[in-house]
Tab-separated table of C-alpha atoms and ligand atoms in Angstrom:
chain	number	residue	atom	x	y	z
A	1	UNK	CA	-22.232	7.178	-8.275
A	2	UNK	CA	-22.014	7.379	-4.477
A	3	UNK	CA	-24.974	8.783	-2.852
A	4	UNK	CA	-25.287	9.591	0.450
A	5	UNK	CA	-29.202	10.100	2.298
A	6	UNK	CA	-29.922	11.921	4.843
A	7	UNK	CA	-27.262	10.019	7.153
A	8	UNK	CA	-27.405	10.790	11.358
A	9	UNK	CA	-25.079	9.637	13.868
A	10	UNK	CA	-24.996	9.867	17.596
A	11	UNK	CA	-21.586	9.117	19.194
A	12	UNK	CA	-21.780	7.394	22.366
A	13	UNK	CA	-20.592	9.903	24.355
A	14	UNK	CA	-24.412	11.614	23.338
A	15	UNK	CA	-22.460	14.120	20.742
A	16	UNK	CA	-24.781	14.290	17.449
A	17	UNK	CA	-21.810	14.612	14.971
A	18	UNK	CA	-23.959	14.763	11.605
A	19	UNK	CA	-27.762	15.642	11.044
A	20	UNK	CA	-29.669	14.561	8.106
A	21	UNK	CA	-26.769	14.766	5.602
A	22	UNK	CA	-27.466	14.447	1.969
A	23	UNK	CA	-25.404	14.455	-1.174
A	24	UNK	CA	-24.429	12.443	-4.000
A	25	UNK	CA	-21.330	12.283	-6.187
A	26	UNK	CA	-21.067	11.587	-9.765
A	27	UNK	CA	-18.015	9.780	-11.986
A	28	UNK	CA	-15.341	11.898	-12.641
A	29	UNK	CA	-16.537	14.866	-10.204
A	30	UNK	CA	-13.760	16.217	-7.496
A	31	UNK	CA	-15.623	17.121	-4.534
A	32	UNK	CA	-14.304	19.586	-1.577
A	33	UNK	CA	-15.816	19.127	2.103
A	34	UNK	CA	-14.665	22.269	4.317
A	35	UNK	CA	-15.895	23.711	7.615
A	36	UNK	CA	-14.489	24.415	10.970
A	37	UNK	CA	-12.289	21.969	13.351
A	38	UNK	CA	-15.388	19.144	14.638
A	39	UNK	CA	-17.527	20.187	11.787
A	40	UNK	CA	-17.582	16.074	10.648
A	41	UNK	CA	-16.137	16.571	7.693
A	42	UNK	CA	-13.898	13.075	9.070
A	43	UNK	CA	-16.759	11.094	10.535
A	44	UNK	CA	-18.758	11.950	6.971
A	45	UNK	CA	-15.456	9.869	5.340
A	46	UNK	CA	-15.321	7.653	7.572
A	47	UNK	CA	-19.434	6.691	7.588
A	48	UNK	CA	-19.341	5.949	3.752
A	49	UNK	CA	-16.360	3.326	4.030
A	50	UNK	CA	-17.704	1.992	6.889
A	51	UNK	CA	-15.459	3.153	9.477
A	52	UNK	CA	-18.085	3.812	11.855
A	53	UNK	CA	-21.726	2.934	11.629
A	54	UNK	CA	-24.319	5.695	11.102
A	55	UNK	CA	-27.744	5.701	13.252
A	56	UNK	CA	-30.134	6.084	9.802
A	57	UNK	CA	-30.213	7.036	6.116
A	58	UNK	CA	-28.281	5.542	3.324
A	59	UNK	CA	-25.160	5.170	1.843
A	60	UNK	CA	-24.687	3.275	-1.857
A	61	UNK	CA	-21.497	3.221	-3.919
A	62	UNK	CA	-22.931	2.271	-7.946
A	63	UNK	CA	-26.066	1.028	-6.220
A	64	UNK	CA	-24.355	-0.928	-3.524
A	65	UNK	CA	-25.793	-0.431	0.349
A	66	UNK	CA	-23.284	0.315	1.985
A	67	UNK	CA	-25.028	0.927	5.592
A	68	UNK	CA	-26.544	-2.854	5.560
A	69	UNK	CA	-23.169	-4.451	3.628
A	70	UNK	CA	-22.368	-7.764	5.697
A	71	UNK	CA	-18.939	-8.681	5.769
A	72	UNK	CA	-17.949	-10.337	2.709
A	73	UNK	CA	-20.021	-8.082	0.797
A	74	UNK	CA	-18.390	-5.231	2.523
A	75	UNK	CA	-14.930	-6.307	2.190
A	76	UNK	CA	-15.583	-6.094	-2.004
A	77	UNK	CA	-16.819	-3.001	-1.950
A	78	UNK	CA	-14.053	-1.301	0.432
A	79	UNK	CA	-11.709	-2.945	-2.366
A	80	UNK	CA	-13.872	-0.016	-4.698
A	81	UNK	CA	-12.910	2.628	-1.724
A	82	UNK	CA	-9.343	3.769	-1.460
A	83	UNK	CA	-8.621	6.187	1.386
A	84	UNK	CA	-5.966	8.984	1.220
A	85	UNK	CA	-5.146	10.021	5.526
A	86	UNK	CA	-3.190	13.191	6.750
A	87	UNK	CA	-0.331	11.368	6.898
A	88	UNK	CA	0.039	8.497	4.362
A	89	UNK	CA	0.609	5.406	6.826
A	90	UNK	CA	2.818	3.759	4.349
A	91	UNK	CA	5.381	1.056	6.163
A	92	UNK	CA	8.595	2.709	6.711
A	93	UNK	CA	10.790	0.521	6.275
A	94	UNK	CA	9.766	-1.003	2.952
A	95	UNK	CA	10.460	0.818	-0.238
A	96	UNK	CA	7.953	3.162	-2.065
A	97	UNK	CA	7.517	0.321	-5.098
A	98	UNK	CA	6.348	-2.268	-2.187
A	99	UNK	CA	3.990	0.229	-0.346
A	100	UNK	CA	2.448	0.899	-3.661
A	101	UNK	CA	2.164	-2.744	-4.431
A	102	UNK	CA	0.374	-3.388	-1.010
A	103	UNK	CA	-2.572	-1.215	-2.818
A	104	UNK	CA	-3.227	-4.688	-4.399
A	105	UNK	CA	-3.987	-6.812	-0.946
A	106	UNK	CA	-7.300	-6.512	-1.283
A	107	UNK	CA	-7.204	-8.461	-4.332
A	108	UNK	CA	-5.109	-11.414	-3.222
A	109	UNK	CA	-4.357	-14.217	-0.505
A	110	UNK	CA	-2.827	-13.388	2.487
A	111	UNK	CA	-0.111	-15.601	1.175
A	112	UNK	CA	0.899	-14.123	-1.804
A	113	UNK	CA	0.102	-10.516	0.359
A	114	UNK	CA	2.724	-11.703	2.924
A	115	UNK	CA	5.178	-13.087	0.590
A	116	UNK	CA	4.932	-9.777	-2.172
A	117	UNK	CA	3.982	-12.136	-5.000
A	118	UNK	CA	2.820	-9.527	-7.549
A	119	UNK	CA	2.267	-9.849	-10.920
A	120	UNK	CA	4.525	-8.445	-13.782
A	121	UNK	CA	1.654	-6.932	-14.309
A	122	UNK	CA	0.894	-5.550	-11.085
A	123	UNK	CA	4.746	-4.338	-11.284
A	124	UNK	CA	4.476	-2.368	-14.381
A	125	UNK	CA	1.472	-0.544	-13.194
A	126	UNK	CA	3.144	0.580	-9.771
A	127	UNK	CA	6.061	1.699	-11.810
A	128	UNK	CA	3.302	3.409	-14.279
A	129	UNK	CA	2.052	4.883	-11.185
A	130	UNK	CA	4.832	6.277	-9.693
A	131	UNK	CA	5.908	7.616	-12.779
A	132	UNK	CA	2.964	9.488	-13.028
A	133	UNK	CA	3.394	10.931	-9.638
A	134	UNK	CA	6.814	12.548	-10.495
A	135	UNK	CA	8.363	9.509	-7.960
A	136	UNK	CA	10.121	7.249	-11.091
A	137	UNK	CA	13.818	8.099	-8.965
A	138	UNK	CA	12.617	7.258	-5.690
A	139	UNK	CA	10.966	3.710	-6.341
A	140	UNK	CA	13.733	1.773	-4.443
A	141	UNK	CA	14.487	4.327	-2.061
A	142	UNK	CA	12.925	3.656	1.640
A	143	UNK	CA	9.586	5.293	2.522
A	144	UNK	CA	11.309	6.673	5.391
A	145	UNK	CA	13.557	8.211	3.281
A	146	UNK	CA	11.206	10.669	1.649
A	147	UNK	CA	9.975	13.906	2.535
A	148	UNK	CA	6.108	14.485	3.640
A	149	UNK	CA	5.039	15.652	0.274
A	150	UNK	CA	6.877	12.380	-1.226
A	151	UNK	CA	5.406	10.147	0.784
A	152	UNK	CA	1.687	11.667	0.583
A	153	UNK	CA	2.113	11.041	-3.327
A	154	UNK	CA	3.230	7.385	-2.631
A	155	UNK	CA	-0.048	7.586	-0.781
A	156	UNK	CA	-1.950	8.329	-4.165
A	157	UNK	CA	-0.127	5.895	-6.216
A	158	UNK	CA	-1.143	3.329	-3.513
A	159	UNK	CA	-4.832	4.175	-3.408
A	160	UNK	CA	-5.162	4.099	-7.392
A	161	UNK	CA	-3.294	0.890	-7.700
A	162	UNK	CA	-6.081	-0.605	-5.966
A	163	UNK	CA	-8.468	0.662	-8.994
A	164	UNK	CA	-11.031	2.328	-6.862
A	165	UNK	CA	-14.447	3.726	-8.076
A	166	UNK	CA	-14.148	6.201	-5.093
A	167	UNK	CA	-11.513	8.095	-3.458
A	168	UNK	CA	-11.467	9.648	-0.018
A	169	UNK	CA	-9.033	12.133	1.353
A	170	UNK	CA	-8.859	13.275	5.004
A	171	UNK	CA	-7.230	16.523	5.284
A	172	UNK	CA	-4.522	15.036	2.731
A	173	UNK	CA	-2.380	17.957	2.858
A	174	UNK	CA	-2.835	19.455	6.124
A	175	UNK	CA	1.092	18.647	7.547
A	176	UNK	CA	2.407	19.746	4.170
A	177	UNK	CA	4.347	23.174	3.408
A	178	UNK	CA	2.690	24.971	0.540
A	179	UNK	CA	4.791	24.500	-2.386
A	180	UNK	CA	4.231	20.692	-1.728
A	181	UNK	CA	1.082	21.005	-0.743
A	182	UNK	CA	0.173	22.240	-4.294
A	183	UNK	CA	2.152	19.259	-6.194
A	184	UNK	CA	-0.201	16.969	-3.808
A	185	UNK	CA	-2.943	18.289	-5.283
A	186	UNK	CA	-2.175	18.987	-8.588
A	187	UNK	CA	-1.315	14.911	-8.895
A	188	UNK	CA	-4.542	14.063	-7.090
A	189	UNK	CA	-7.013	16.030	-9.183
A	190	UNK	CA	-4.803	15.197	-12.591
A	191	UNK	CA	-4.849	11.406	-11.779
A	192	UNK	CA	-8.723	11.173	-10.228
A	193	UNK	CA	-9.731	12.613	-13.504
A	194	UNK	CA	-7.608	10.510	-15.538
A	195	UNK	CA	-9.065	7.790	-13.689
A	196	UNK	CA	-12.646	8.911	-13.921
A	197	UNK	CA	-13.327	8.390	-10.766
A	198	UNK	CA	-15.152	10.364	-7.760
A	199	UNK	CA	-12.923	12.358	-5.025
A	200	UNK	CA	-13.963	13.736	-2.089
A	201	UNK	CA	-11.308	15.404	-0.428
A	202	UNK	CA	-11.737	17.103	3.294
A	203	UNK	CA	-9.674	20.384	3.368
A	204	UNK	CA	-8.864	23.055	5.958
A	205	UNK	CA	-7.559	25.001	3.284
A	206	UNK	CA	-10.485	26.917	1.128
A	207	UNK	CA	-8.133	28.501	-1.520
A	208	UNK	CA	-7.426	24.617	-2.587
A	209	UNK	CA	-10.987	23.165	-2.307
A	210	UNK	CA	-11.628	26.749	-4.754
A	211	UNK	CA	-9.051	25.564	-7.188
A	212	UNK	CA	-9.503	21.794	-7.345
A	213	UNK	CA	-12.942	21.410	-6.961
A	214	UNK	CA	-15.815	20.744	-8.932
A	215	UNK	CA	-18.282	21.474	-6.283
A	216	UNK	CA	-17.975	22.164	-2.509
A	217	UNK	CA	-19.659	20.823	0.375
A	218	UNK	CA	-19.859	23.322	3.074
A	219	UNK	CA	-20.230	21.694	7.308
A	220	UNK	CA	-20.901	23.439	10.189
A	221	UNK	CA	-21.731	21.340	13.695
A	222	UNK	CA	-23.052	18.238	11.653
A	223	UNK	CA	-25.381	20.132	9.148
A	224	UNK	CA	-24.592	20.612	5.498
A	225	UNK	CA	-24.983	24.312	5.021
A	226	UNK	CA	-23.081	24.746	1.582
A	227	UNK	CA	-23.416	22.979	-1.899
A	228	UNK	CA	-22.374	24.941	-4.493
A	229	UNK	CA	-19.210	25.686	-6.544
A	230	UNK	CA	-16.460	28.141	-6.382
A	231	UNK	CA	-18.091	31.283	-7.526
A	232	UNK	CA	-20.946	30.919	-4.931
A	233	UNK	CA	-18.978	30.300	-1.959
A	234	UNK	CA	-19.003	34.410	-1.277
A	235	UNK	CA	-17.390	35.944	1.536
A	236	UNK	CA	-20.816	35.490	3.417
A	237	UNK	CA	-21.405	32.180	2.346
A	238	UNK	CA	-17.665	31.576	4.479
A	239	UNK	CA	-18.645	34.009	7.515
A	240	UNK	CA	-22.382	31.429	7.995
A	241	UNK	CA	-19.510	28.526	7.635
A	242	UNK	CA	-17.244	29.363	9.987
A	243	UNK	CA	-19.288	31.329	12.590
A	244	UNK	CA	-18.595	30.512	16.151
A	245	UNK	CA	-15.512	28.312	15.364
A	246	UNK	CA	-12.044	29.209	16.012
A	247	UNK	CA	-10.638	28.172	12.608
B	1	ADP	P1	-13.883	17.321	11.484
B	1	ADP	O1	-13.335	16.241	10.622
B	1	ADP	O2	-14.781	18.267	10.739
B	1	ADP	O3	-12.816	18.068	12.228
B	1	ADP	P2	-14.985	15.153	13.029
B	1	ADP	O4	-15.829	14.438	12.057
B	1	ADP	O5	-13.643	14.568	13.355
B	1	ADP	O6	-14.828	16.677	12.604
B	1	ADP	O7	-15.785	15.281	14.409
B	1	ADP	C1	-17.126	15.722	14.481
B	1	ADP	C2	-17.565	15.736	15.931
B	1	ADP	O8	-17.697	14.389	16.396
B	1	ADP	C3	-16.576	16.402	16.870
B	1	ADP	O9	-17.303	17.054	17.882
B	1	ADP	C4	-15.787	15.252	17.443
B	1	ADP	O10	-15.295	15.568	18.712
B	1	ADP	C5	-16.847	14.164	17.511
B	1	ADP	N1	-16.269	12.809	17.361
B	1	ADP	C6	-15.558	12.349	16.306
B	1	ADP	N2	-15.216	11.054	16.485
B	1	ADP	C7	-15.742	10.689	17.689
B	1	ADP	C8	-15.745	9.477	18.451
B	1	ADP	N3	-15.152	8.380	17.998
B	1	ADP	N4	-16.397	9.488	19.628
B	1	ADP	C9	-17.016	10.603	20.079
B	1	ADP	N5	-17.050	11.766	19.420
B	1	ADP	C10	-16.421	11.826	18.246
């Protein structure tokens, strides 16, 4: 279970970003973040893998601290974290099978990283993978080769072949068209329960977080103003959320 208590942080340019945010998320639950443009739906992603330091509260993944991890300890339990970004930042030039393999780094020597040692193992579960995210054609194809949509699913396969406990998305389908959009999100809430594992997926789009979700998170100027699920996030529930942004 991740669980996240009442986290603060101060950028240094004196912009509070997020004030005393609290939340937890269980196995197997598909969690939505929305709110307007600056909201912090990003910096809350990017506080619980470490990407940026809060100022106070807690943060523990299965009863790990995340906030006061030192670096070995917070190397293994990034390993548990895979991260999903607009745009998948696979390597171009290497085909979709290899980016999905790289999901296994974390587990290995730089050596074996470098060289793309993998298991037969390792091999049959990318293929597994990429099977399962309608990509079984494209596995020797370049990464460059593929369409957005394509390459955002690569992006999945990637993130699950590292076997995380959590997964976060940031904004993973806002530079998709909405026809792929949907098959990005259709794979990501079929595989994260098949997993049984905990996604947290920031979205600009409300009609998705409405059909994926479990529960929503609602953020407005760094406060969380919304926890509920679909059927309570009414029309003025959305008006409080995105008052005085430009969304
Ligand atoms: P969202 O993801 O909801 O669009 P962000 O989490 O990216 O919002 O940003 C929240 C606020 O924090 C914004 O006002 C943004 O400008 C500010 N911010 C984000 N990252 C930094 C940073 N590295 N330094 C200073 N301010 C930042």
């Amino acid at each position: 279970m991740l669980s996240v208590n009442h986290i603060n942080k101060t950028f240094a340019t004196g912009r509070q970003a997020l004030t005393d945010i609290s939340f937890t998320a269980n196995k197997g639950e598909f969690i939505a973040i929305i709110g307007p443009s600056g909201a912090g739906k990003s910096t809350i992603l990017r506080s619980i893998n470490r990407l940026i330091n809060t100022d106070s509260g807690e943060i523990s993944l299965d009863g790990q601290d995340i906030r006061h991890a030192k670096k070995k300890e917070l190397r293994l339990i990034r390993r548990q974290i895979g991260m999903i970004f607009q745009s998948a930042n696979l390597v171009p030039h290497l085909t979709v099978i290899e980016n999905v393999l790289h999901g296994r780094l974390g587990y290995q020597s730089t050596l074996r990283g470098v060289f793309g040692w993998y298991s037969q193992v390792e091999k049959e579960e990318a293929v597994a993978l990429l099977t399962a995210v309608g990509l079984a054609d494209f596995m020797y194809n370049r990464c460059d080769e593929l369409s957005g949509g394509q390459m955002q699913r690569v992006g999945i396969a990637r993130a699950l072949m590292q076997h995380p406990n959590l997964l976060l998305c940031d904004e993973p389908i806002a530079s998709l068209d909405p026809q792929s959009a949907k098959t990005v999100m259709d794979y990501l809430h079929r595989l994260t329960k098949k997993a049984n594992i905990t996604c947290i997926v920031n979205l600009h789009q409300i009609d998705a977080a409405r059909e994926y979700a479990d529960r929503i998170l609602g953020i407005n100027q760094g406060h969380l103003v919304f926890s509920g699920i679909q059927d309570e996030l009414t029309p003025t529930v959305l008006e409080q959320l995105y008052q005085d942004s430009e969304d």
